[in-house]
Amino acid sequence: MIDNILYLYGGDHPWDSSLWVTSDDRVRGGASRSHLSVSNPERARFHGHLDITALGGAGFASQHSLGTLSWDLRDYEGIIVAVAGPGKADGKRYALTLKDELPPPRDDGREQAAISWEAEFVADKPGDVKLRWEDFRATYRGRPKGDARPLNLGDIKRVGLMMRSFFGQQEGDFSLELHAIAAFKRVPSSTATTVVAEPDEGEMEERKDLRRNESDLEEFPSRPAVQHSWWRKLLCGMA
């Protein structure tokens, strides 16, 4: 079995910063800032500063997709976040967010709060972070919402990247280098083709240096990055 990949950002859907929108806690009187910078079509950087002083320990900085998407991901098993190298990642706790409903804006033009499905992960090294659908938890304004209906995978309207304080647990500068965000599913090797370049000496040394570092959290278990030569693969048979 291998992964069949549907690129959402990166890969054959090149990164474009104009397709992302800033949504920071400044709309609520905070002082956090985030950016989605694209150095080339194959690489993006989610970065900024998370401030928790203005809101008394709370705070968030996020980027989300522009407009309204219409993704049907029912045939897939989850999302891959491909963390780029070659250096060590910042080790902070991030969240990938999905929404299947976007309420109309308020009279003052600001967005209304809505249920968001979030999967958390720790970016501690280059590699692939696999977030399965069961890893996504419904939240409302950053707090669990246990009575929410299931996520409608047939009509995903928004995807986002978030850095938040988790109520005072982290703050300061953050930086997440990305190769891609993609949907994945496991398929028999006979139905998909993978072409892998032979690793060079530098990559072999990098593999030796990297160690698995997992962090299990009680309520929202965060997924660690798994070392994987994402940028050396071409996957065919895409949906």
Coordinates of C-alpha atoms in Angstrom, one line a residue:
M1 CA 0.0 0.0 0.0
I2 CA 1.2 3.5 -0.8
D3 CA -0.3 7.0 -0.5
N4 CA -2.3 8.4 -3.4
I5 CA -2.0 12.2 -3.1
L6 CA -4.4 15.1 -4.1
Y7 CA -2.5 18.3 -3.8
L8 CA -4.5 21.2 -2.3
Y9 CA -1.6 23.6 -2.0
G10 CA 1.9 22.9 -3.4
G11 CA 2.8 20.2 -5.9
D12 CA 0.7 20.7 -9.1
H13 CA -1.2 23.5 -7.3
P14 CA 1.6 26.0 -6.8
W15 CA 1.7 28.2 -3.7
D16 CA 0.3 31.7 -4.1
S17 CA 0.1 34.1 -1.2
S18 CA -2.7 36.0 -2.8
L19 CA -5.0 33.0 -2.2
W20 CA -4.6 33.3 1.6
V21 CA -6.2 35.8 4.1
T22 CA -4.9 37.0 7.4
S23 CA -7.2 36.4 10.5
D24 CA -5.4 37.4 13.7
D25 CA -6.6 38.2 17.2
R26 CA -6.3 41.9 16.3
V27 CA -10.0 41.7 15.3
R28 CA -10.7 41.2 19.0
G29 CA -8.2 43.7 20.4
G30 CA -5.1 41.5 20.4
A31 CA -1.7 42.2 19.0
S32 CA -0.7 38.9 17.2
R33 CA 0.4 39.0 13.6
S34 CA 0.8 36.3 10.9
H35 CA 1.9 36.0 7.3
L36 CA 1.9 33.4 4.5
S37 CA 5.0 34.1 2.4
V38 CA 5.8 32.3 -0.8
S39 CA 9.5 32.2 -1.8
N40 CA 8.8 30.1 -4.9
P41 CA 5.7 28.1 -6.2
E42 CA 7.0 25.0 -4.4
R43 CA 7.5 26.4 -0.9
A44 CA 5.6 28.6 1.6
R45 CA 6.2 29.9 5.0
F46 CA 3.6 30.5 7.7
H47 CA 5.2 32.8 10.2
G48 CA 4.6 35.7 12.6
H49 CA 4.4 36.6 16.3
L50 CA 1.9 35.4 18.8
D51 CA 1.2 37.9 21.6
I52 CA -0.7 36.8 24.7
T53 CA -0.4 39.9 26.8
A54 CA -3.1 42.0 25.1
L55 CA -5.8 39.4 25.7
G56 CA -4.7 38.2 29.1
G57 CA -3.1 34.8 28.1
A58 CA -5.2 34.2 25.1
G59 CA -4.2 34.9 21.5
F60 CA -4.1 33.5 18.0
A61 CA -2.6 34.2 14.6
S62 CA -3.9 32.5 11.5
Q63 CA -4.1 32.3 7.7
H64 CA -7.0 30.8 5.8
S65 CA -8.0 30.2 2.2
L66 CA -9.5 33.1 0.2
G67 CA -13.2 33.1 -0.6
T68 CA -15.3 29.9 -0.5
L69 CA -13.9 26.5 -1.6
S70 CA -15.9 23.5 -2.7
W71 CA -13.7 20.5 -2.0
D72 CA -15.1 17.0 -2.0
L73 CA -12.6 14.9 0.1
R74 CA -14.9 12.0 0.9
D75 CA -12.7 9.5 -0.9
Y76 CA -9.6 10.4 1.1
E77 CA -8.4 9.5 4.6
G78 CA -7.1 12.8 5.8
I79 CA -4.6 15.6 5.2
I80 CA -0.8 15.6 4.9
V81 CA 1.1 18.7 6.0
A82 CA 4.5 18.4 4.4
V83 CA 7.0 20.3 6.7
A84 CA 10.0 21.6 4.7
G85 CA 13.7 21.5 5.7
P86 CA 16.5 21.3 5.7
G87 CA 16.8 22.9 9.1
K88 CA 15.0 21.9 12.3
A89 CA 11.5 23.2 12.7
D90 CA 10.5 25.4 15.6
G91 CA 8.9 22.7 17.7
K92 CA 5.7 24.6 18.3
R93 CA 2.1 23.4 18.3
Y94 CA 0.0 24.3 15.3
A95 CA -3.5 23.5 14.1
L96 CA -4.8 22.8 10.7
T97 CA -8.4 23.9 10.5
L98 CA -11.3 23.0 8.2
K99 CA -14.8 24.5 7.8
D100 CA -17.8 23.3 6.0
E101 CA -20.0 26.3 6.7
L102 CA -19.3 30.0 6.4
P103 CA -22.1 32.2 7.9
P104 CA -22.7 35.6 6.2
P105 CA -20.8 38.6 7.6
R106 CA -22.2 40.7 10.4
D107 CA -23.7 44.2 9.7
D108 CA -20.3 45.8 10.5
G109 CA -18.6 43.5 7.8
R110 CA -16.8 41.3 10.3
E111 CA -17.0 37.5 10.0
Q112 CA -19.4 35.6 12.3
A113 CA -17.8 32.9 14.4
A114 CA -18.5 29.4 13.2
I115 CA -17.6 25.8 14.1
S116 CA -14.1 24.9 13.1
W117 CA -12.7 21.4 12.9
E118 CA -9.1 21.4 14.1
A119 CA -6.3 18.9 14.1
E120 CA -3.2 19.8 16.1
F121 CA 0.4 18.9 15.3
V122 CA 3.9 19.7 16.6
A123 CA 6.4 20.9 13.9
D124 CA 9.7 19.7 15.3
K125 CA 11.5 18.5 12.1
P126 CA 11.1 18.3 8.3
G127 CA 8.7 15.5 7.2
D128 CA 5.1 14.6 6.6
V129 CA 2.5 15.1 9.3
K130 CA -0.5 12.8 8.6
L131 CA -3.8 14.1 10.0
R132 CA -6.6 11.6 9.7
W133 CA -10.2 12.7 9.7
E134 CA -10.6 11.2 13.2
D135 CA -7.9 13.6 14.5
F136 CA -10.1 16.6 13.7
R137 CA -12.2 17.9 16.6
A138 CA -15.0 20.4 16.5
T139 CA -14.3 23.7 18.2
Y140 CA -16.1 27.0 18.7
R141 CA -13.9 30.1 19.5
G142 CA -11.1 27.7 20.4
R143 CA -13.0 25.5 22.8
P144 CA -14.2 22.0 22.2
K145 CA -17.8 21.6 21.0
G146 CA -18.8 18.0 21.7
D147 CA -22.4 18.4 20.4
A148 CA -21.3 19.5 16.9
R149 CA -22.6 17.5 13.9
P150 CA -20.0 15.6 11.9
L151 CA -17.8 17.4 9.4
N152 CA -19.2 17.4 5.9
L153 CA -16.2 16.1 3.9
G154 CA -18.1 16.5 0.7
D155 CA -18.1 20.2 0.8
I156 CA -15.1 21.7 2.5
K157 CA -15.4 25.5 2.2
R158 CA -12.2 26.7 4.0
V159 CA -8.8 25.5 5.2
G160 CA -6.6 27.3 7.6
L161 CA -3.3 27.3 9.5
M162 CA -3.3 28.5 13.0
M163 CA -0.9 29.3 15.8
R164 CA -2.6 29.9 19.1
S165 CA -1.6 30.2 22.7
F166 CA -3.7 27.3 23.9
F167 CA -4.7 29.6 26.8
G168 CA -1.2 30.7 27.8
Q169 CA 0.9 27.6 26.9
Q170 CA 2.9 29.2 24.1
E171 CA 3.8 32.6 22.7
G172 CA 6.4 34.6 20.7
D173 CA 7.8 34.2 17.2
F174 CA 6.8 31.2 15.1
S175 CA 7.8 29.9 11.6
L176 CA 6.5 26.9 9.7
E177 CA 8.1 26.0 6.4
L178 CA 5.8 24.1 4.0
H179 CA 6.2 22.0 0.9
A180 CA 2.5 21.1 0.5
I181 CA -0.9 20.5 2.0
A182 CA -2.5 17.5 0.4
A183 CA -5.3 15.0 0.9
F184 CA -4.2 11.3 1.0
K185 CA -5.5 7.8 0.8
R186 CA -3.9 4.4 1.0
V187 CA -4.1 2.4 -2.3
P188 CA -2.6 -0.9 -3.5
S189 CA 0.8 -0.2 -5.1
S190 CA -0.5 -1.7 -8.4
T191 CA -2.9 1.3 -8.8
A192 CA -0.5 4.1 -8.3
T193 CA 3.1 4.8 -9.4
T194 CA 5.7 6.4 -7.3
V195 CA 9.1 7.6 -8.7
V196 CA 11.7 8.1 -6.0
A197 CA 15.1 9.7 -6.7
E198 CA 18.0 7.9 -5.1
P199 CA 19.0 9.8 -1.9
D200 CA 22.2 11.8 -2.1
E201 CA 24.9 11.8 0.6
G202 CA 23.4 14.9 2.3
E203 CA 20.0 13.4 2.6
M204 CA 21.4 10.2 4.1
E205 CA 23.2 12.2 6.7
E206 CA 20.0 14.2 7.4
R207 CA 18.1 11.0 7.9
K208 CA 20.7 9.8 10.4
D209 CA 20.4 13.0 12.4
L210 CA 16.7 13.1 12.6
R211 CA 14.9 11.4 15.6
R212 CA 11.3 10.9 16.2
N213 CA 9.8 13.2 18.8
E214 CA 6.2 12.5 19.8
S215 CA 4.0 14.6 22.0
D216 CA 0.7 13.2 23.3
L217 CA -1.8 15.7 24.7
E218 CA -4.8 14.6 26.8
E219 CA -7.6 16.3 24.9
F220 CA -6.1 17.1 21.5
P221 CA -3.3 14.7 20.6
S222 CA -0.8 16.5 18.4
R223 CA 0.8 14.6 15.5
P224 CA 4.6 14.8 15.1
A225 CA 6.3 15.1 11.7
V226 CA 7.5 11.8 10.2
Q227 CA 10.7 12.0 8.2
H228 CA 9.8 11.4 4.6
S229 CA 11.4 12.5 1.3
W230 CA 8.3 14.4 0.1
W231 CA 10.2 16.7 -2.2
R232 CA 11.9 13.8 -4.0
K233 CA 8.7 12.1 -5.0
L234 CA 6.3 12.3 -8.0
L235 CA 3.0 10.6 -7.4
C236 CA 0.8 9.7 -10.3
G237 CA -2.7 8.5 -10.6
M238 CA -4.0 11.5 -8.7
A239 CA -7.7 12.2 -8.3

